[in-house]
Short mmCIF file of C-alpha atoms (C1' of nucleotides) in Angstrom, two decimals:
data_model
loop_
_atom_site.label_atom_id
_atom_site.label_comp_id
_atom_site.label_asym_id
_atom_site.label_seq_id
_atom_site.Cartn_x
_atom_site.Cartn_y
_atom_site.Cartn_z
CA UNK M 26 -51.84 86.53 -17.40
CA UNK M 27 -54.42 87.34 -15.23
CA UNK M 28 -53.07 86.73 -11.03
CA UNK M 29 -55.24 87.66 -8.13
CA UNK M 30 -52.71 86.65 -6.00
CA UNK M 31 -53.46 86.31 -2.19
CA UNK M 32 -51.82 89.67 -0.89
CA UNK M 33 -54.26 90.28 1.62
CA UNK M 34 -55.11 93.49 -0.07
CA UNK M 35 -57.57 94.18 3.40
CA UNK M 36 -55.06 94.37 5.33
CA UNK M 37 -53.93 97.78 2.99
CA UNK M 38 -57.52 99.01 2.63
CA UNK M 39 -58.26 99.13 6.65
CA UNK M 40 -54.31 100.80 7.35
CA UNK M 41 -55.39 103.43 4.28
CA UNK M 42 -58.85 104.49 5.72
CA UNK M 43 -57.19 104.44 9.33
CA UNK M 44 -54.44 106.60 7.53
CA UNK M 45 -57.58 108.75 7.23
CA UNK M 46 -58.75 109.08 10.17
CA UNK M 47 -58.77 106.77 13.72
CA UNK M 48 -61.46 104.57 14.03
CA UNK M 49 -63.23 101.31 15.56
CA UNK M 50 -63.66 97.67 13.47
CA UNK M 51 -67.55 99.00 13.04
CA UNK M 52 -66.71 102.38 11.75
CA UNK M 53 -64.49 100.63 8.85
CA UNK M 54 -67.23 97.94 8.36
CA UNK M 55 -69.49 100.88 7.41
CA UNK M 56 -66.61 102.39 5.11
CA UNK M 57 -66.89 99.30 3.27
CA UNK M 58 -70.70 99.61 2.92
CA UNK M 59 -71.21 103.23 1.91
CA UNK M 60 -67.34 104.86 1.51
CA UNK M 61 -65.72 102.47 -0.78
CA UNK M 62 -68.35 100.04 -1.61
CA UNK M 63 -68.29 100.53 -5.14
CA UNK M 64 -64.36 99.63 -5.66
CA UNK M 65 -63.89 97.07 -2.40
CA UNK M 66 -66.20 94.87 0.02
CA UNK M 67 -65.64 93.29 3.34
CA UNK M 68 -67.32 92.17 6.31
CA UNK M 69 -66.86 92.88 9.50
CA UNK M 70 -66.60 88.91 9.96
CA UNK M 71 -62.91 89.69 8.16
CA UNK M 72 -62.17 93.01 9.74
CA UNK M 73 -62.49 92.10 13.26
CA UNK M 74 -59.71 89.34 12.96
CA UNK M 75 -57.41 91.54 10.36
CA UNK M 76 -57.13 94.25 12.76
CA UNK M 77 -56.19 91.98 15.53
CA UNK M 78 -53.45 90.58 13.25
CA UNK M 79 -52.01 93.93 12.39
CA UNK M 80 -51.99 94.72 15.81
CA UNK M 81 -50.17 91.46 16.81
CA UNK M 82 -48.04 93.06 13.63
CA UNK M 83 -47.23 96.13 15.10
CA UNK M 84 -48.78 98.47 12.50
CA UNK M 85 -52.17 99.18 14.40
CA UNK M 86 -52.35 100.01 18.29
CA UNK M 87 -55.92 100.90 19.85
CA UNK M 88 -57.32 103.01 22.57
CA UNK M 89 -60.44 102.06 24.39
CA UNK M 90 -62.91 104.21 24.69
CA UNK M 91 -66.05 104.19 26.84
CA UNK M 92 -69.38 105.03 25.66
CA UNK M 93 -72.65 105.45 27.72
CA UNK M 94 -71.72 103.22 31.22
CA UNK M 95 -69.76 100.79 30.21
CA UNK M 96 -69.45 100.04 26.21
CA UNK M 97 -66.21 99.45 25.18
CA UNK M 98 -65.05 100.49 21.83
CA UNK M 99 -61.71 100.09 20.10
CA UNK M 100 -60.52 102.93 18.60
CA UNK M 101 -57.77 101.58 15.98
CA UNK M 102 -54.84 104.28 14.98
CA UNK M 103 -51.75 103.79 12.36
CA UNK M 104 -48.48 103.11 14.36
CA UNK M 105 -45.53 104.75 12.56
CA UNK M 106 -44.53 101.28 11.18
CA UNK M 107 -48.20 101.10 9.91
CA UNK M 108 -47.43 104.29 8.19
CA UNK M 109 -44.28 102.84 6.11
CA UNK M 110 -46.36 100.02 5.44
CA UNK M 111 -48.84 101.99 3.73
CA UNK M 112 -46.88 104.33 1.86
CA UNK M 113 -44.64 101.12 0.32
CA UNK M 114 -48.18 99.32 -0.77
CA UNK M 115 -49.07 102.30 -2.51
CA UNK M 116 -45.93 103.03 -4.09
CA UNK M 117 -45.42 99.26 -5.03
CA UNK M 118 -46.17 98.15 -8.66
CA UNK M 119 -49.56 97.00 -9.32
CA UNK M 120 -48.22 94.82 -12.85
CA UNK M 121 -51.69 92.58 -12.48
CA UNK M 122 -54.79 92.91 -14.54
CA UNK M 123 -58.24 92.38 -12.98
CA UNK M 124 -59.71 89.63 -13.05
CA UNK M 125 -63.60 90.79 -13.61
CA UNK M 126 -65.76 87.90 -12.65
CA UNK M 127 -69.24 88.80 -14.27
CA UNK M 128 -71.82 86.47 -14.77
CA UNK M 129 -73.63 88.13 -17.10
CA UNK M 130 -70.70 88.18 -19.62
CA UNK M 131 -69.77 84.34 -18.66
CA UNK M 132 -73.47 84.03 -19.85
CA UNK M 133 -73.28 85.42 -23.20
CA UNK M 134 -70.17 83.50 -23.91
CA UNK M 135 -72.33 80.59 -24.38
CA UNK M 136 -74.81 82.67 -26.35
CA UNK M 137 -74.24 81.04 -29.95
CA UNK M 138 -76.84 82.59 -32.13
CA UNK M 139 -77.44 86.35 -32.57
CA UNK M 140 -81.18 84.95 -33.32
CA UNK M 141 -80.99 83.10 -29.53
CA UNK M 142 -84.58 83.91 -27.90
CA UNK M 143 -82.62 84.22 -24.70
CA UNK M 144 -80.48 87.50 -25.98
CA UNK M 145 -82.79 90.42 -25.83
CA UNK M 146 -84.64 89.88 -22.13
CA UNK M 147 -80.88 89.17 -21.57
CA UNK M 148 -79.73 92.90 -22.58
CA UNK M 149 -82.49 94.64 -21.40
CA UNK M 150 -81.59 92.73 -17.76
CA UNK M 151 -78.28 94.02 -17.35
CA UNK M 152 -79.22 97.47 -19.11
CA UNK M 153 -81.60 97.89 -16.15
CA UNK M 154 -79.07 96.84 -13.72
CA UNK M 155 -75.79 99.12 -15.13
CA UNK M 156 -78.23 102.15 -15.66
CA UNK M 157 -79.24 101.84 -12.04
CA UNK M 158 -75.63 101.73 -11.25
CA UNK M 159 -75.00 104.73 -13.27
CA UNK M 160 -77.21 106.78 -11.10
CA UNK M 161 -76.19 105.89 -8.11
CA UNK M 162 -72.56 106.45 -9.26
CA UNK M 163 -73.52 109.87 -10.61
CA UNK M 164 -75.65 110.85 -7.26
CA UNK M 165 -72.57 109.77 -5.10
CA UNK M 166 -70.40 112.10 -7.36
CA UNK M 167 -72.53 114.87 -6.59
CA UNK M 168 -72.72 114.28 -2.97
CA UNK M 169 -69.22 113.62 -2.55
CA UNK M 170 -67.55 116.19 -4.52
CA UNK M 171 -70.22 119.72 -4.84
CA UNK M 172 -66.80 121.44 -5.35
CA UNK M 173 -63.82 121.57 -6.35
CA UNK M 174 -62.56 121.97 -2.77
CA UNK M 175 -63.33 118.35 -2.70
CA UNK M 176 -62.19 116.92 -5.42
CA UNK M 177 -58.79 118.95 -4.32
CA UNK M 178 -59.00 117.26 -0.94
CA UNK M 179 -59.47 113.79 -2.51
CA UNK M 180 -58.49 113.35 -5.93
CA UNK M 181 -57.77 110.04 -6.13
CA UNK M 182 -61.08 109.02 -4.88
CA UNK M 183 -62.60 111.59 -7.96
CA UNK M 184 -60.85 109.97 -10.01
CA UNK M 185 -61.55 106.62 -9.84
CA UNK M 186 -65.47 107.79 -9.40
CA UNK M 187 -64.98 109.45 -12.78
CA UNK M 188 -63.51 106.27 -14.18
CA UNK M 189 -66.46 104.18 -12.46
CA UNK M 190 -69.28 106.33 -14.01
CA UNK M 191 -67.31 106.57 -17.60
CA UNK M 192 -67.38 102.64 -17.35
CA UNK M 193 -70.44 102.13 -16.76
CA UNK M 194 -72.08 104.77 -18.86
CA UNK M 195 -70.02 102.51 -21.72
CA UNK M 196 -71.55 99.26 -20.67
CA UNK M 197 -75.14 100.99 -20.74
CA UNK M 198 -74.46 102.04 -24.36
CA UNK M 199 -72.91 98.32 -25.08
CA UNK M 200 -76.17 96.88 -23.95
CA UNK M 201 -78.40 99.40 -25.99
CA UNK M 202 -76.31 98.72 -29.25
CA UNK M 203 -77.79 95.21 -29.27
CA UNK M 204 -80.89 95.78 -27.45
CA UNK M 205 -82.76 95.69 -30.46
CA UNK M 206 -82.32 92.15 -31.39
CA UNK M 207 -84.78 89.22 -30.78
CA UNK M 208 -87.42 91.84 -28.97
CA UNK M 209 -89.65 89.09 -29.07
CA UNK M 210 -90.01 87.70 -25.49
CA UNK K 2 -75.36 96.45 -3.12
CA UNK K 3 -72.80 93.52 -4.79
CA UNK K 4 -73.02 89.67 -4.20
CA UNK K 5 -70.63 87.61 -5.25
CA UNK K 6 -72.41 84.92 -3.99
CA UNK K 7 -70.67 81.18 -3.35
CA UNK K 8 -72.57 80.09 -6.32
CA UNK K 9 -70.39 77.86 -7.96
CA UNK K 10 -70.25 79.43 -11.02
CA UNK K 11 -67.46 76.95 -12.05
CA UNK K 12 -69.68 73.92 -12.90
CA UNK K 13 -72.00 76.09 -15.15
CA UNK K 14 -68.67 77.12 -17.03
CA UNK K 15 -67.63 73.35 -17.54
CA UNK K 16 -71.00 72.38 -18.38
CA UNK K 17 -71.36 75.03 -21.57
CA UNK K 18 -67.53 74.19 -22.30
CA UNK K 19 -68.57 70.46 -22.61
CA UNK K 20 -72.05 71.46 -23.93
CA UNK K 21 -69.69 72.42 -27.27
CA UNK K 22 -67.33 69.37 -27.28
CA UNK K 23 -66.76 66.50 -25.52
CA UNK K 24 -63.20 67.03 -23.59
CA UNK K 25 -60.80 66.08 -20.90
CA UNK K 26 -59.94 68.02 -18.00
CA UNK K 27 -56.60 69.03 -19.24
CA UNK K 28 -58.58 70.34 -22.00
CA UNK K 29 -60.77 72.15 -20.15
CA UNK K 30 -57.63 73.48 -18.51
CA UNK K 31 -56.26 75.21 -21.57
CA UNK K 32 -59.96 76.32 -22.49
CA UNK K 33 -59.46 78.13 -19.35
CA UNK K 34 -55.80 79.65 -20.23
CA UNK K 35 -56.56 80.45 -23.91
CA UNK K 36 -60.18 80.57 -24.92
CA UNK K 37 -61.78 82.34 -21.90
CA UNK K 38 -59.05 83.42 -20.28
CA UNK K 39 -59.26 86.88 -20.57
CA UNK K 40 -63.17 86.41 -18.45
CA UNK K 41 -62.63 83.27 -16.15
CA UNK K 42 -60.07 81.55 -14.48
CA UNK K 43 -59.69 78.45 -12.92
CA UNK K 44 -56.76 75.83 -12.37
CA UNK K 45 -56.34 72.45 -13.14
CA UNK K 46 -56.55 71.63 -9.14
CA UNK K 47 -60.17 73.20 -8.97
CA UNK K 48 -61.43 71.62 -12.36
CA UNK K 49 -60.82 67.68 -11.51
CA UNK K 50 -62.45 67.96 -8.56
CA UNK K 51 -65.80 69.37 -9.96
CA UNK K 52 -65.58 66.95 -12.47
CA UNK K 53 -65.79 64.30 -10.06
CA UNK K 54 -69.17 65.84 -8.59
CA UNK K 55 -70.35 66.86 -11.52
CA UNK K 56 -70.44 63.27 -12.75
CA UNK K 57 -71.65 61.86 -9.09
CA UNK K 58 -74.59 64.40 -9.47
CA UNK K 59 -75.10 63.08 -12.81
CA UNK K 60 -74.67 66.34 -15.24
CA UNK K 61 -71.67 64.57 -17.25
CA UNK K 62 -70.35 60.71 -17.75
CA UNK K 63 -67.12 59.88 -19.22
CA UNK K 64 -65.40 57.32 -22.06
CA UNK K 65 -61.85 56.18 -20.89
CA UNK K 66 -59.42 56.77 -24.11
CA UNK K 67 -56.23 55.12 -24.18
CA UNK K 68 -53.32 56.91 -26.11
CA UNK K 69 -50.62 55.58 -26.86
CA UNK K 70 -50.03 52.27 -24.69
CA UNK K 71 -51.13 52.99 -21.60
CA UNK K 72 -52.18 56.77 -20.56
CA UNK K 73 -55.96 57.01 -20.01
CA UNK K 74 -57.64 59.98 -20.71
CA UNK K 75 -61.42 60.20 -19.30
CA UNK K 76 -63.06 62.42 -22.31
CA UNK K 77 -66.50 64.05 -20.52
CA UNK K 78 -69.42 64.77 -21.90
CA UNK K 79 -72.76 66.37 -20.76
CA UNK K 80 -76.11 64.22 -20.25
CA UNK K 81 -79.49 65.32 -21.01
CA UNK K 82 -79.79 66.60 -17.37
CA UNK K 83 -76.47 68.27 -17.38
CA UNK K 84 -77.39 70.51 -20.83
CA UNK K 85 -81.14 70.89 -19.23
CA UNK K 86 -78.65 72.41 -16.41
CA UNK K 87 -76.96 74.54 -18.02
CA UNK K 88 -79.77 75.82 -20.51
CA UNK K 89 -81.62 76.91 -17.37
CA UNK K 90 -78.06 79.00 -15.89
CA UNK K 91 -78.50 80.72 -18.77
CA UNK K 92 -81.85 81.54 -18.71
CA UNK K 93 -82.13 82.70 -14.73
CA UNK K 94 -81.19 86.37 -14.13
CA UNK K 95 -78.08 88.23 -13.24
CA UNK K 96 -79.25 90.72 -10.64
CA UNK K 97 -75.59 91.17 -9.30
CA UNK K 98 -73.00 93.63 -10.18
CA UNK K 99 -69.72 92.63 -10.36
CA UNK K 100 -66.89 93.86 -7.48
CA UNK K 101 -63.94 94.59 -9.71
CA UNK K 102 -61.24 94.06 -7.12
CA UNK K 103 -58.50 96.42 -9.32
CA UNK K 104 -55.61 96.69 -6.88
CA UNK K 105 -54.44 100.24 -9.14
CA UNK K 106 -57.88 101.84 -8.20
CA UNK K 107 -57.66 100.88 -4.86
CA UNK K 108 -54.32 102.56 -3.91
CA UNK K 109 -55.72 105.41 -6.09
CA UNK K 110 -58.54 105.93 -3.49
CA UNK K 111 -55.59 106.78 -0.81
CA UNK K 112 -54.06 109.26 -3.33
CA UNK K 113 -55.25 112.85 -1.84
CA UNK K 114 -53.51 115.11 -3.95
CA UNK K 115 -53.20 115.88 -7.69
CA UNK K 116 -49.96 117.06 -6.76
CA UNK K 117 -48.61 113.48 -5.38
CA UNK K 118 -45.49 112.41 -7.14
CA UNK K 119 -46.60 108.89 -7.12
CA UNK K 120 -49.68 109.84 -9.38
CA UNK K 121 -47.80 110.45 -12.91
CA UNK K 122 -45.38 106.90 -12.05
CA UNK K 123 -48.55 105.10 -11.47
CA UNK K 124 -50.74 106.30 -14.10
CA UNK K 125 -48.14 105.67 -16.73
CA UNK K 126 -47.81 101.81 -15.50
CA UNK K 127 -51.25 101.37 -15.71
CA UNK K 128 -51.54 102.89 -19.41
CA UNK K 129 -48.52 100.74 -20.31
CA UNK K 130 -50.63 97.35 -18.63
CA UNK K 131 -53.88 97.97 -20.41
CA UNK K 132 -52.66 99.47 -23.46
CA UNK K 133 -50.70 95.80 -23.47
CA UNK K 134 -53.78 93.68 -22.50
CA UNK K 135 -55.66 95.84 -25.35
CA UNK K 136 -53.76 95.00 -28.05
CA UNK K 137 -53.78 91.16 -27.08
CA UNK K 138 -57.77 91.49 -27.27
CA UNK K 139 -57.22 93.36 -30.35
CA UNK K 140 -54.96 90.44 -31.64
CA UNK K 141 -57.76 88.08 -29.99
CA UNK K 142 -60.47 89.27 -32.23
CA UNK K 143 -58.34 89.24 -35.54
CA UNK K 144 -57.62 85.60 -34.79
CA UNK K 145 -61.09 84.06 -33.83
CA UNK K 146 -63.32 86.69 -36.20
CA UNK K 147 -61.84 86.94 -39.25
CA UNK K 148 -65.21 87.02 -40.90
CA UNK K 149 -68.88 87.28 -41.00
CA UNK K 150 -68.99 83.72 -40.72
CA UNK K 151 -67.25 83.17 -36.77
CA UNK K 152 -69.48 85.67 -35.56
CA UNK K 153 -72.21 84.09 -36.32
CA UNK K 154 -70.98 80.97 -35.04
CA UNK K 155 -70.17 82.72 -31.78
CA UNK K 156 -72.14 85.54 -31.43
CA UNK K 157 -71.98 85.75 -27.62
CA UNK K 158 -68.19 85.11 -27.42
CA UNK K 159 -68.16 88.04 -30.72
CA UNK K 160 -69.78 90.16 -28.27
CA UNK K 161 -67.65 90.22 -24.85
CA UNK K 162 -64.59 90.40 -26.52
CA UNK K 163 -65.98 93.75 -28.32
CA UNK K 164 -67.21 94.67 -24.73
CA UNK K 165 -64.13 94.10 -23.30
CA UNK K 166 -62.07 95.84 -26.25
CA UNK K 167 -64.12 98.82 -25.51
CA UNK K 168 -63.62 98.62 -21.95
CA UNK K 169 -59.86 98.83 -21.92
CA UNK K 170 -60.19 101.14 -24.68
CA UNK K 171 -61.91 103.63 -22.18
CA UNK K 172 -59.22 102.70 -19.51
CA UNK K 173 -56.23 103.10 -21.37
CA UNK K 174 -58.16 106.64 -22.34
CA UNK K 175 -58.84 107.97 -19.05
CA UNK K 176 -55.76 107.33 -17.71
CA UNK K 177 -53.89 109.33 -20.27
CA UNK K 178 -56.18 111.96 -19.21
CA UNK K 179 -54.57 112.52 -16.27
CA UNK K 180 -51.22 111.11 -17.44
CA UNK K 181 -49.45 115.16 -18.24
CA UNK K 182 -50.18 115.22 -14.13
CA UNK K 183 -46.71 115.08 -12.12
CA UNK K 184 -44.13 114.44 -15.14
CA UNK K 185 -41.45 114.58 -12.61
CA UNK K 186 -40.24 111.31 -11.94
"C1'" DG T 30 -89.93 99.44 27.26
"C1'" DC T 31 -89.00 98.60 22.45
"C1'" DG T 32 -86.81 98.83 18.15
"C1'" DA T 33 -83.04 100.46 15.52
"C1'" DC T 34 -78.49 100.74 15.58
"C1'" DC T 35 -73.83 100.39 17.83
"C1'" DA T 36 -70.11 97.21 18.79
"C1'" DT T 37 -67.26 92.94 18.72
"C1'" DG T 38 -66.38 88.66 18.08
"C1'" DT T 39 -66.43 83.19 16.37
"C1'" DA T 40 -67.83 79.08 13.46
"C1'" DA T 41 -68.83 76.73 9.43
"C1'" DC T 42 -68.50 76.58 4.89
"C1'" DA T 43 -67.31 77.78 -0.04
"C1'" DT T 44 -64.00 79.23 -3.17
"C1'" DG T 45 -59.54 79.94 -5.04
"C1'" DT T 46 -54.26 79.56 -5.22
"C1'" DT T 47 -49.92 77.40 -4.76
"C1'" DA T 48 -47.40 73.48 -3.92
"C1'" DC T 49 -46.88 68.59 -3.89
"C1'" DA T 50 -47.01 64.24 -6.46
"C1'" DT T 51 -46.89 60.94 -10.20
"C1'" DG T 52 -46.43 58.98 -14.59
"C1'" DA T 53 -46.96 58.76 -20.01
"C1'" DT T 54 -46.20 60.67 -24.60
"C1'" DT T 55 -44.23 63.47 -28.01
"C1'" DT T 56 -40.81 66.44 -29.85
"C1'" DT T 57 -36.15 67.78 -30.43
"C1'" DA I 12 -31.68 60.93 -23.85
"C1'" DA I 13 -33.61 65.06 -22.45
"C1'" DA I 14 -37.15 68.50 -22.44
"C1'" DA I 15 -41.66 69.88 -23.25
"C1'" DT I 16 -46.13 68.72 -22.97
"C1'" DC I 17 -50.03 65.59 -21.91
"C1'" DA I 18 -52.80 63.88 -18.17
"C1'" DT I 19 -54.78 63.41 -13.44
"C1'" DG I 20 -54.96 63.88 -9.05
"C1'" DT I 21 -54.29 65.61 -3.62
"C1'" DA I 22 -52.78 68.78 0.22
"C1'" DA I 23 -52.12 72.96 2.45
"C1'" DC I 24 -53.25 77.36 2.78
"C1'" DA I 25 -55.54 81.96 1.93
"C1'" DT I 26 -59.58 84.40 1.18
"C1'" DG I 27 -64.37 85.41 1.38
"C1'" DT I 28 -69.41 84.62 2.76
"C1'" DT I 29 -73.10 83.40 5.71
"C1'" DA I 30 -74.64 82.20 10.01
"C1'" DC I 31 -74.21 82.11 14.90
"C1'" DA I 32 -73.64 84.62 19.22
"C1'" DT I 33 -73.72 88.30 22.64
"C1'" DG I 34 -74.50 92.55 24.78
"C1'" DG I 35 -74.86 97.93 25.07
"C1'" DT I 36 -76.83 102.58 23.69
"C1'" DC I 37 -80.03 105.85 21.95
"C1'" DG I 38 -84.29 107.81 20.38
"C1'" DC I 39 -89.09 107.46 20.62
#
DNA sequence: GCGACCATGTAACATGTTACATGATTTT
DNA sequence: AAAATCATGTAACATGTTACATGGTCGC
């Protein structure tokens, strides 16, 4: 029911934020930290060697580009072919549900008792930790999209902020429903 | 910001599966098809082999049962360090968040405009997906809490599958939000 | 000059998936 | 008798994480 399937998914990400804009292996390693962090991770320990593959593939070429005396950056841009590749992945069914590996729900699972001394510090854990994420969620709304120029200019990414707040705003109020039990810790 | 961490979350899973009957691999298998399916995963070809070290480090031993004439089953069970093992997973925090690696928000993300004539195609796939996968944890629920009494008996499992009702719930919700968007297909 | 950051790689290891492999039992 | 299911494993490969490794540039 539930396939992850080994697509190499990267290898889409890194052609969609070159589709973006050109850019070296360290530039997209920092997309993953701040641009996209929330919906996809990767290290520049995997970039480096993906990008050298889709060269080898034809859908990347690079330009070197000096800085200072004598650094030498790669500056990665879509090839045409890279292009078609894109657009197909995006067009492409995605008929697979998400596996959502959380070890906080894996936890509960084993939770028998709704008397378990273990439940309420449990809750009040991962109510900390999701309301934390709400913020952040909500302060990178506001700093990514102050207008609706923005959200024009990238409404996919709105959206699936939108979605990301909505769901965790939901898991907040999931915690607090039961947040009252066992608050003897 | 998110670890995934190589934890080995695996054994921890095996260990509370065992910690509520003793069982066989293949058992454990179908746990992981039917019971928790819909929150972990893991294939026959991962599970014998942490059996193995499980038992070499000590956390489970095994009875040999013959059925039939010949066909051995080893039937596992936890030892007092194995449960003291898993009682202190559950007890240690969960300071992570979760990467949800969802393939649909990820080719989202490259969407730029509202007026893409991808967006209305896609959207109504995805409703169609999680509308699917919410009725099944609709169905879920019916089947293993059909009273007062099976939640109490399972209060944690009670809860996820409410979370994750919920969840897909809000999913199938937002996306119809946005489903009247491009109708032109 | 020093520290923070830019920039690019490889190596070792852990995890996860698919395929390969075998044989017994039960159901039809 | 054949098909489905029970039952246990290994091998090959893909993916992902952490650690190792090196050197340049920029701002103070």
């Amino acid at each position: 029911m539930f396939t992850i399937g080994q697509r190499n998914r990267l290898q889409y990400i890194i052609l969609g934020l070159l589709g973006q804009q050109d850019q070296t292996g360290y530039d997209l390693t920092k997309a993953f930290e701040h641009e996209i962090g929330e919906f996809w991770q990767a290290s520049h320990s995997q970039i480096y060697p993906q990008l050298q593959r889709l060269e080898t593939a034809g859908d990347i070429t690079h330009q070197d580009q000096i800085t200072g005396e004598k650094l030498t950056k790669k500056v990665y841009q879509l090839t045409a072919q890279g292009q078609k590749k894109l657009a197909a992945w995006v067009s492409e069914p995605s008929p697979e549900l998400t596996a959502t590996k959380d070890e906080f729900i894996l936890k509960l699972y084993f939770i028998k008792s709704a008397n378990d001394p273990r439940l309420g510090p449990m809750l009040r854990e991962q109510t900390q930790l999701h309301a934390e994420q709400l913020a952040h969620l909500q302060e990178r709304q506001r700093e990514v999209f102050p207008n609706q120029a923005a959200i024009d200019a990238a409404f996919g990414h709105y959206l699936i902020l939108e979605h990301a707040i909505e769901r965790e705003s939901h898991y907040v109020e999931w915690l607090q429903r039961y947040q009252t039990l066992s608050n003897n810790h």
